[in-house]
XYZ file of C-alpha atoms in Angstrom:
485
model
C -12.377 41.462 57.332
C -14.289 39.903 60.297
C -12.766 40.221 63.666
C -11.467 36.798 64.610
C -9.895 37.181 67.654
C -13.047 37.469 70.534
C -12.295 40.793 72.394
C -14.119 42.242 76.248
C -17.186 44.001 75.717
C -16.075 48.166 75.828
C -15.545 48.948 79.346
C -15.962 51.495 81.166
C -13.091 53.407 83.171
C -12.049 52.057 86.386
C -9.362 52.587 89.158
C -8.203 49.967 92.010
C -10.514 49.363 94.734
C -13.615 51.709 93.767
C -13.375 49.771 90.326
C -16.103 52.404 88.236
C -17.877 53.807 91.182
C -16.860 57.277 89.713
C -18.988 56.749 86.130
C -21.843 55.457 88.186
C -22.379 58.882 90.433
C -26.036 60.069 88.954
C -29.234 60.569 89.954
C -30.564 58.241 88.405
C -31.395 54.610 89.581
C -29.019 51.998 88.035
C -31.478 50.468 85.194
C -31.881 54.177 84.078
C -28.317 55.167 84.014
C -27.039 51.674 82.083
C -29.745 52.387 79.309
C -28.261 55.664 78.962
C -24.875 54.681 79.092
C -25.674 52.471 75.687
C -25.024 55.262 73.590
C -21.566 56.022 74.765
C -20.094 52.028 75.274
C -23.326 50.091 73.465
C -25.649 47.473 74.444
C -23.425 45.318 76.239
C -20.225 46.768 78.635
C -18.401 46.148 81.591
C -17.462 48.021 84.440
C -15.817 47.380 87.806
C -17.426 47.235 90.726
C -14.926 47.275 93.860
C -13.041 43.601 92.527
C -15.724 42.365 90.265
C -16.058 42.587 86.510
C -19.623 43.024 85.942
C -20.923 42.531 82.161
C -24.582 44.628 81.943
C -26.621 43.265 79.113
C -29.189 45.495 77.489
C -30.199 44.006 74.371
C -32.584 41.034 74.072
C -30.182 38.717 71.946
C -27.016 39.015 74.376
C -30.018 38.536 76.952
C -31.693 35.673 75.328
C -28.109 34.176 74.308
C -27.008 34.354 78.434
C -30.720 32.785 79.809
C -31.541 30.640 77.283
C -28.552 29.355 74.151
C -26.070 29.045 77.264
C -28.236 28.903 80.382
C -25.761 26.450 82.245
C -23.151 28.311 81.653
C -24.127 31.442 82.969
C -26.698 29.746 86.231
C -24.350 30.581 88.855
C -25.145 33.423 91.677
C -22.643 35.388 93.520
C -22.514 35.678 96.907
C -22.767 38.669 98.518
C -22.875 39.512 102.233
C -26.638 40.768 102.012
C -27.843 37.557 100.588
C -25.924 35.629 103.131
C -27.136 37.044 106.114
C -30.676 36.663 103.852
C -30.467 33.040 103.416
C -28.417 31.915 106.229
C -25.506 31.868 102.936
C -26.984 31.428 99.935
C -29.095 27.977 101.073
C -32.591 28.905 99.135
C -33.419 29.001 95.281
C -33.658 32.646 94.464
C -29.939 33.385 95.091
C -28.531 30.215 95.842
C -25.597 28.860 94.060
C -26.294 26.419 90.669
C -25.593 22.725 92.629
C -27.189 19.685 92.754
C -28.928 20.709 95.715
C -30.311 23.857 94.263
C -31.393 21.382 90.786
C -32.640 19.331 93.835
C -34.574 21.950 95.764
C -35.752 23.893 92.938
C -37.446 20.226 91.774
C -39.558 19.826 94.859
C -40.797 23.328 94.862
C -41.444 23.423 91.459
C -43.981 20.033 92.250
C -45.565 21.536 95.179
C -46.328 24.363 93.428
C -47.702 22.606 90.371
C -49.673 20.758 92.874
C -51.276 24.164 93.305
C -50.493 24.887 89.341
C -53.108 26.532 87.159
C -55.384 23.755 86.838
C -56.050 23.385 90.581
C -59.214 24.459 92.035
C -57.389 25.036 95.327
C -55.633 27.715 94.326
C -58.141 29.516 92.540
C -60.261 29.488 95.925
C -57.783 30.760 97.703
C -56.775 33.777 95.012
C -60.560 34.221 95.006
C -61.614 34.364 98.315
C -58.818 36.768 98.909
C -60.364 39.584 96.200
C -63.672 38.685 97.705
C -62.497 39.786 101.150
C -60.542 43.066 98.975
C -63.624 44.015 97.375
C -65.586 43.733 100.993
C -63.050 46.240 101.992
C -63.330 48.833 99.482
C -66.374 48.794 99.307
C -66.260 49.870 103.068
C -64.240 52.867 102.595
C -64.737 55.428 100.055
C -60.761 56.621 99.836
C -57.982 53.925 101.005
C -54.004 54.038 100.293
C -54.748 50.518 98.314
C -50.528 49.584 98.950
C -50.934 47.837 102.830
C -54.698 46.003 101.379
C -53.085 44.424 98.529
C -50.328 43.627 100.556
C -52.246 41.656 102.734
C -54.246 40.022 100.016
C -51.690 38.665 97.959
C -49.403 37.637 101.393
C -52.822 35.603 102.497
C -52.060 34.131 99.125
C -49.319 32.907 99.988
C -49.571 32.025 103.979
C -52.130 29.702 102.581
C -49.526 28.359 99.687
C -47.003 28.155 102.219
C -48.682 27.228 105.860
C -52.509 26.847 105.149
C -52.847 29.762 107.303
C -54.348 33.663 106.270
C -54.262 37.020 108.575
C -57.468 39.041 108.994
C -57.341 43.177 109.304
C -54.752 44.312 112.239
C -53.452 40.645 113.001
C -50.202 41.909 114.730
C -48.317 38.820 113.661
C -49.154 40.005 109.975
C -48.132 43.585 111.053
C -44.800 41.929 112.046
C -44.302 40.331 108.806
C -45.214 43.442 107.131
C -42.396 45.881 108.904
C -39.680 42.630 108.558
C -40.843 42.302 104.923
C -40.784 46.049 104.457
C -37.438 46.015 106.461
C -35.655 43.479 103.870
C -37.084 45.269 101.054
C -35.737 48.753 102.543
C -32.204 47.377 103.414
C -31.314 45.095 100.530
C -32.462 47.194 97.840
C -29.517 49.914 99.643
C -27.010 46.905 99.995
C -25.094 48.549 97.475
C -21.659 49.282 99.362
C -21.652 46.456 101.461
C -21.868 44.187 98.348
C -19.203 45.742 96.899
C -16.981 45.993 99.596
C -17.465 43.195 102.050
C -14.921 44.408 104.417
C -17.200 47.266 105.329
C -18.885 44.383 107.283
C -16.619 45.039 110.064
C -17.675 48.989 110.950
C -21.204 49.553 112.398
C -23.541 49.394 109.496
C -26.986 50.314 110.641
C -28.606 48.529 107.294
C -26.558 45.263 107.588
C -27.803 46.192 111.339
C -31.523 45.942 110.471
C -31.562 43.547 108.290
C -30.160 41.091 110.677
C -32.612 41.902 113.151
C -35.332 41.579 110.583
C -34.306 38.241 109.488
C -34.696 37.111 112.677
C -37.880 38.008 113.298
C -38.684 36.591 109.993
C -36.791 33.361 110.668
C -38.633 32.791 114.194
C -41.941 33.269 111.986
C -40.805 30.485 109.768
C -39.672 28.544 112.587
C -42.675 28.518 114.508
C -44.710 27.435 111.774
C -42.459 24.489 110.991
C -43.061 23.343 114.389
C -46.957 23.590 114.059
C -46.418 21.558 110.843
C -44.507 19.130 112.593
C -46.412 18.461 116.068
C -49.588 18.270 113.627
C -48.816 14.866 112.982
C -50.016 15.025 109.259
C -50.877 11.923 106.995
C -48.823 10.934 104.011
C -51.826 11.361 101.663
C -53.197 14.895 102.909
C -50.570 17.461 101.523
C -51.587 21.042 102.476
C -49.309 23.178 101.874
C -46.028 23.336 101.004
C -44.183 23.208 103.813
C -46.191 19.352 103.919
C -44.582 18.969 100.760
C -41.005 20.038 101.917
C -41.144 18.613 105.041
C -42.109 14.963 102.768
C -39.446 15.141 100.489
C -36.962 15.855 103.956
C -38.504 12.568 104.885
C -38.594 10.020 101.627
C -34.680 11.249 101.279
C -33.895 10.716 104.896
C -35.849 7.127 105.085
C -34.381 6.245 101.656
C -30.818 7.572 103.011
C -30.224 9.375 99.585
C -27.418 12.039 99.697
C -29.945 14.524 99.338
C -30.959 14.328 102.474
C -28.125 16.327 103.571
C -29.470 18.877 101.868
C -32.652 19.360 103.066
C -31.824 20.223 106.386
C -34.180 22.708 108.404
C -32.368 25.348 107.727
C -33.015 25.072 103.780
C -36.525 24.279 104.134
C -37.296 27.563 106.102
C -35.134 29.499 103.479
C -36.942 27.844 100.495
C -40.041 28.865 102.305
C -39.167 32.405 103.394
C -37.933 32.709 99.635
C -41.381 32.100 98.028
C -42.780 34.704 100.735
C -39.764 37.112 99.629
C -40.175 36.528 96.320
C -44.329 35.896 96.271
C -45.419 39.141 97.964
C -43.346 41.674 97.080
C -43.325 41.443 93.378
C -46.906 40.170 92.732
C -48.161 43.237 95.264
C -45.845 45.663 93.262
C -47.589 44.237 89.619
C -51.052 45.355 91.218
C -50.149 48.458 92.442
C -48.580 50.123 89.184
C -51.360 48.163 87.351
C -53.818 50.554 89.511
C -51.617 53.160 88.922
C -51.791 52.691 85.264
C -55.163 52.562 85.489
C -56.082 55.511 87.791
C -53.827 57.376 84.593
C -55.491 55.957 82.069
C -59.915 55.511 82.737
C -60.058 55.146 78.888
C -58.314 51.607 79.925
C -60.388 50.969 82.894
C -63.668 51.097 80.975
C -62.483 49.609 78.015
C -61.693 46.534 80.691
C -64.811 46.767 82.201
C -66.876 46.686 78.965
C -65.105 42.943 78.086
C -66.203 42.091 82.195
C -69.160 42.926 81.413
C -69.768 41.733 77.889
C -67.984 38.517 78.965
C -68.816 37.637 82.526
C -71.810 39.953 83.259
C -73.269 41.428 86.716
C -74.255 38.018 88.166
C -71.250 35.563 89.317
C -67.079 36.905 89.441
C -64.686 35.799 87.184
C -62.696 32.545 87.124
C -59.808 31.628 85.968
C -61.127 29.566 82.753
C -62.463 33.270 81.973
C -58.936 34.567 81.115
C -59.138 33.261 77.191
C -62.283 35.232 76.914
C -60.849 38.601 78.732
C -57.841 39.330 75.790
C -57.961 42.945 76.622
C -57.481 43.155 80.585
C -54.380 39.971 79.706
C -52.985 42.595 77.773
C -53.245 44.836 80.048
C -51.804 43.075 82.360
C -48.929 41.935 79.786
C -48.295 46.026 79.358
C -47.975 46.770 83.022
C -45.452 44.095 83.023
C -43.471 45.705 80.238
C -43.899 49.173 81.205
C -42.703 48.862 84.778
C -40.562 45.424 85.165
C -40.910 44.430 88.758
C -37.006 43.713 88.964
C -35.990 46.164 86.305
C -32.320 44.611 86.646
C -31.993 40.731 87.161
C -30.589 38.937 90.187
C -27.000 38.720 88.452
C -25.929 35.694 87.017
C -22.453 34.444 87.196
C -20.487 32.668 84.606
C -19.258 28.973 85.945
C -16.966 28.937 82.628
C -14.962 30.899 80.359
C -17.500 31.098 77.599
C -18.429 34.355 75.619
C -21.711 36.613 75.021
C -22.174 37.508 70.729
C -18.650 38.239 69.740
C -17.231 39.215 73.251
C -15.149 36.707 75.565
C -16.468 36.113 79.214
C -14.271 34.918 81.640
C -15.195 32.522 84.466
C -16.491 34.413 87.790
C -17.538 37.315 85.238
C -20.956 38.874 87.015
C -23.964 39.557 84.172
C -26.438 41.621 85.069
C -29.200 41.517 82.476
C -31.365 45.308 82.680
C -35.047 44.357 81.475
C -35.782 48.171 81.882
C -33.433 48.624 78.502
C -35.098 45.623 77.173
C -38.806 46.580 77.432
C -37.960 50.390 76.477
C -35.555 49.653 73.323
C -36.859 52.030 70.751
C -35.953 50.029 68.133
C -38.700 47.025 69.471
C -41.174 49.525 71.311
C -42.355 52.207 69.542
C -43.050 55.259 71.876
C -41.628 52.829 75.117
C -43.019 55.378 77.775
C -46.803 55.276 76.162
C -48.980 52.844 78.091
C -50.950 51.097 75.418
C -52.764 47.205 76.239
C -53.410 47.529 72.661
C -49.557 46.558 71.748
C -50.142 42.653 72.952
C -53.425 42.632 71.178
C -53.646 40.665 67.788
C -55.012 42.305 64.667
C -58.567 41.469 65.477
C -58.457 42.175 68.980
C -59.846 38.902 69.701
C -56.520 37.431 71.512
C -53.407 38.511 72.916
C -49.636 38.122 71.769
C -46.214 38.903 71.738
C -44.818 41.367 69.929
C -41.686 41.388 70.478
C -38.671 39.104 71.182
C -37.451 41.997 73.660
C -39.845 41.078 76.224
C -38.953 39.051 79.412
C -40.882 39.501 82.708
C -40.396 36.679 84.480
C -37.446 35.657 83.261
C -36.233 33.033 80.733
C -34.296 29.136 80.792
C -32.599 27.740 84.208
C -33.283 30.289 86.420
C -36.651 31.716 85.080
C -38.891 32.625 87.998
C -40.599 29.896 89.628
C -44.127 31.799 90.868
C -45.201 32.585 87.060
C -48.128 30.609 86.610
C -48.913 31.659 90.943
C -48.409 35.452 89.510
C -50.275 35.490 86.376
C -53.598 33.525 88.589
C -53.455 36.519 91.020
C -53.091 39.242 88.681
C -56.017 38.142 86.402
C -58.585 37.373 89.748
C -57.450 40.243 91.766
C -57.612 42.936 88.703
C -60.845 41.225 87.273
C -62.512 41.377 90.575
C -61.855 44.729 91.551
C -62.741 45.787 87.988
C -65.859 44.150 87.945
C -67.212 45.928 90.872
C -65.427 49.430 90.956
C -63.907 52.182 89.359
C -60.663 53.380 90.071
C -60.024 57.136 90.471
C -57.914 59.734 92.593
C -59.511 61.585 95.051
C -61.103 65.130 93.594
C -58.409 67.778 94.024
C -55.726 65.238 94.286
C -52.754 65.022 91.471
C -52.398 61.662 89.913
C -49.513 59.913 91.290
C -46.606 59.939 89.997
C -45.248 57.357 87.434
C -41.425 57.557 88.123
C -41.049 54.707 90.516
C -38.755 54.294 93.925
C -35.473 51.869 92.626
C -35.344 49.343 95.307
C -35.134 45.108 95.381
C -38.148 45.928 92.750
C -39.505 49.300 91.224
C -41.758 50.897 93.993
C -44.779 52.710 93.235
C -45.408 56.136 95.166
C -47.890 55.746 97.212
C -51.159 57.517 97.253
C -54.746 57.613 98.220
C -57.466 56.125 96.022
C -61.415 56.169 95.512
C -63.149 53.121 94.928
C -66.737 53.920 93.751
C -68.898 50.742 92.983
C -70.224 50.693 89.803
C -73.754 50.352 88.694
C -75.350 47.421 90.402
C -72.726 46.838 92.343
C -73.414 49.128 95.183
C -75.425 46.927 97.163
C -73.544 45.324 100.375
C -74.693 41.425 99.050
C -72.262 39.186 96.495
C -73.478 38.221 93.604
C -75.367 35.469 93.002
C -73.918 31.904 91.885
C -71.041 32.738 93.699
């Protein structure tokens, strides 16, 4: 007979306080050690960490089922001290709390960035002259650690998304934003105890320590560039950026006297904005760099790409964006990097606002659900061989246009919460990876090993880092762009 009665998801064992601490003590990072723990309690289990139950979701229906069939009922965030002191608690989208002023918020960045969205020519100058001003530099230097250039790159991206403003080389405010970014990355990806156990607040932590002091230096970035935006007296019609849109919106609510207006104070501006620098860099930088990685492993890849550049686009102009339904085999490239090596291998957790349930298990209101897209995009049973890096997978029969394969396959996300920069981060993966493509090939330097593929567990999955030849290709090693540019 079916079970009738809904039951908890198998848990595993816990004591007071430390809740399962004890079962999680490996060497392994956390999306590693819940795949592996599938075999003992299956794809979906709780355990107890300090007070909170914690559901972890490894299979693509519970996932689907928690994003997407009951999205509202699992939008909510927790709050944690390390987000607080983040977002000046919890007042941006990424981690802030499902509310009408997050629906609210979430609405006027989603319109300034469609403003920017994939049909806009803005952008795509931007992205471009961004990998124009990469390619200048590697073609400068014949062995570069590639991590701090991309970095700059894709945050240029976003300064002018954000501010209308880019860093060159050695800018020491862009050095500043580097070590804060770098800083926040560092400390909240080791939050771990502090999370758990709020109280430890109280003793000297020299994490919570640094973090504070790199949110400040981040939040007087922020804060001086408001100001700029604000003393430029800017006209309604000429929207630059998105603080211009932000900083609109703050006015049509405050001019119509809506309630939303006391929501848009400066304080969630700045955190909206330093959210879509948090969120825009990091990730988008971390795509490139394993996708360089993946390709320094795998030149069969790299010249298979470069044989559809230059079949496609040619020697004489770089690509565009209305090139990507032409390029099928570098998209699915691009689509396998994102499988193989999920940016945020476990999702920012979701919280349950209800009692509601997950397949045939009961979920109780306040319940945290961590969904691990590692387990997801390496499930044996959807992937075959998961650890293989093959494009090929998201290529159609014919090889003439990409897919899906599989339903177990969620990169940026899915339903309420699914991440905002998509379209942003799909533009700058196709121009950055095309350009450089185009014009070099990717190796490691003679006597060096290839670097490794494990990956350093942090707020996403780090690459090692490691030194890298550029060598132009063919009729490409002459200082002047190509023509028709």
């Amino acid at each position: 007979g079916g079970r009738v009665v809904l039951g908890g998801p198998p848990r595993l064992p816990a004591l007071p306080l430390i809740g399962s601490l004890l079962s999680l003590r490996s060497p392994l990072p956390p999306h590693r050690l819940f795949q592996d723990l599938q075999r003992k309690y299956g794809p979906t289990f709780s355990l107890m960490l300090g007070p909170h139950r914690v559901l972890v979701v490894n299979h693509h229906r519970h996932a689907r089922e928690v994003l997407l069939k009951k999205g509202r009922a699992f939008a909510g965030r927790p709050r944690t001290v390390t987000t607080d002191v983040l977002t000046r608690d919890g007042k941006d989208i990424a981690f802030g709390d499902y509310s009408a002023t997050w629906r609210f918020h979430r609405k006027i960045v989603h319109g300034a960035l469609s403003m920017f969205g994939e049909g806009s020519a803005s952008i795509e100058k931007i992205i471009c002259a961004e990998a124009s001003a990469l390619c200048g530099v590697l073609s400068q230097s014949s062995c570069l650690d590639l991590s701090p250039e991309l970095t700059r790159a894709v945050t240029n991206v976003v300064c002018w998304l954000c501010f209308s403003c880019s860093y060159s080389r050695g800018d020491p405010e862009f050095e500043a934003m580097l070590r804060y970014s770098q800083g926040i990355v560092d400390t909240v990806a080791k939050d771990g105890l502090v999370d758990i156990f709020p109280w430890l607040q109280v003793f000297p932590n020299a994490d919570l320590r640094r973090l504070r002091q790199c949110v400040s230096v981040r939040d007087r970035l922020l804060q001086d560039k408001y100001l700029q935006h604000q003393v430029q007296d800017y006209s309604d019609h000429v929207q630059r950026d998105l603080l211009d849109a932000l900083l609109r919106a703050k006015r049509s609510a405050e001019n119509h006297n809506t309630a939303e207006c006391v929501d848009l104070s400066e304080d969630h501006l700045l955190m909206t904005v330093g959210d879509i620098f948090g969120a825009g860099v990091e990730t988008t930088t971390t795509v490139l760099k394993w996708a360089v990685t993946y390709l320094v492993h795998h030149p069969q890849v790299q010249r298979r790409i470069q044989d559809e550049l230059d079949r496609r686009i040619g020697g004489d102009r770089a690509p565009r964006l209305s090139d990507r339904g032409s390029l099928p085999y570098l998209e699915a490239t691009i689509r396998e990097v994102l499988r193989i090596r999920p940016v945020a291998p476990l999702f920012i957790p979701h919280v349950a606002l209800t009692d509601t349930s997950i397949g045939d298990f009961t979920v109780r209101k306040g319940t945290r659900v961590v969904i691990n897209l590692w387990s997801l995009h390496h499930d044996e049973e959807e992937w075959t061989d998961p650890e293989r890096f093959d494009p090929g997978r998201f290529l159609n029969s014919d090889g003439s246009g990409v897919t899906v394969p599989s339903p177990s396959y969620l990169p940026f996300g899915a339903g309420v919460r699914v991440c905002l920069g998509e379209a942003l981060a799909k533009m700058e993966l196709f121009l950055f990876l095309s350009w450089i493509l185009q014009r070099f090939h990717l190796s490691v330097p003679p006597g060096h090993p290839l670097p490794s593929l494990e990956g350093k567990f942090g707020v996403v999955l780090q690459p090692a880092r490691y030194q890298v030849n550029a060598t132009p290709r063919a009729g490409w090693d002459h200082a002047s762009p190509p023509h028709g540019q």
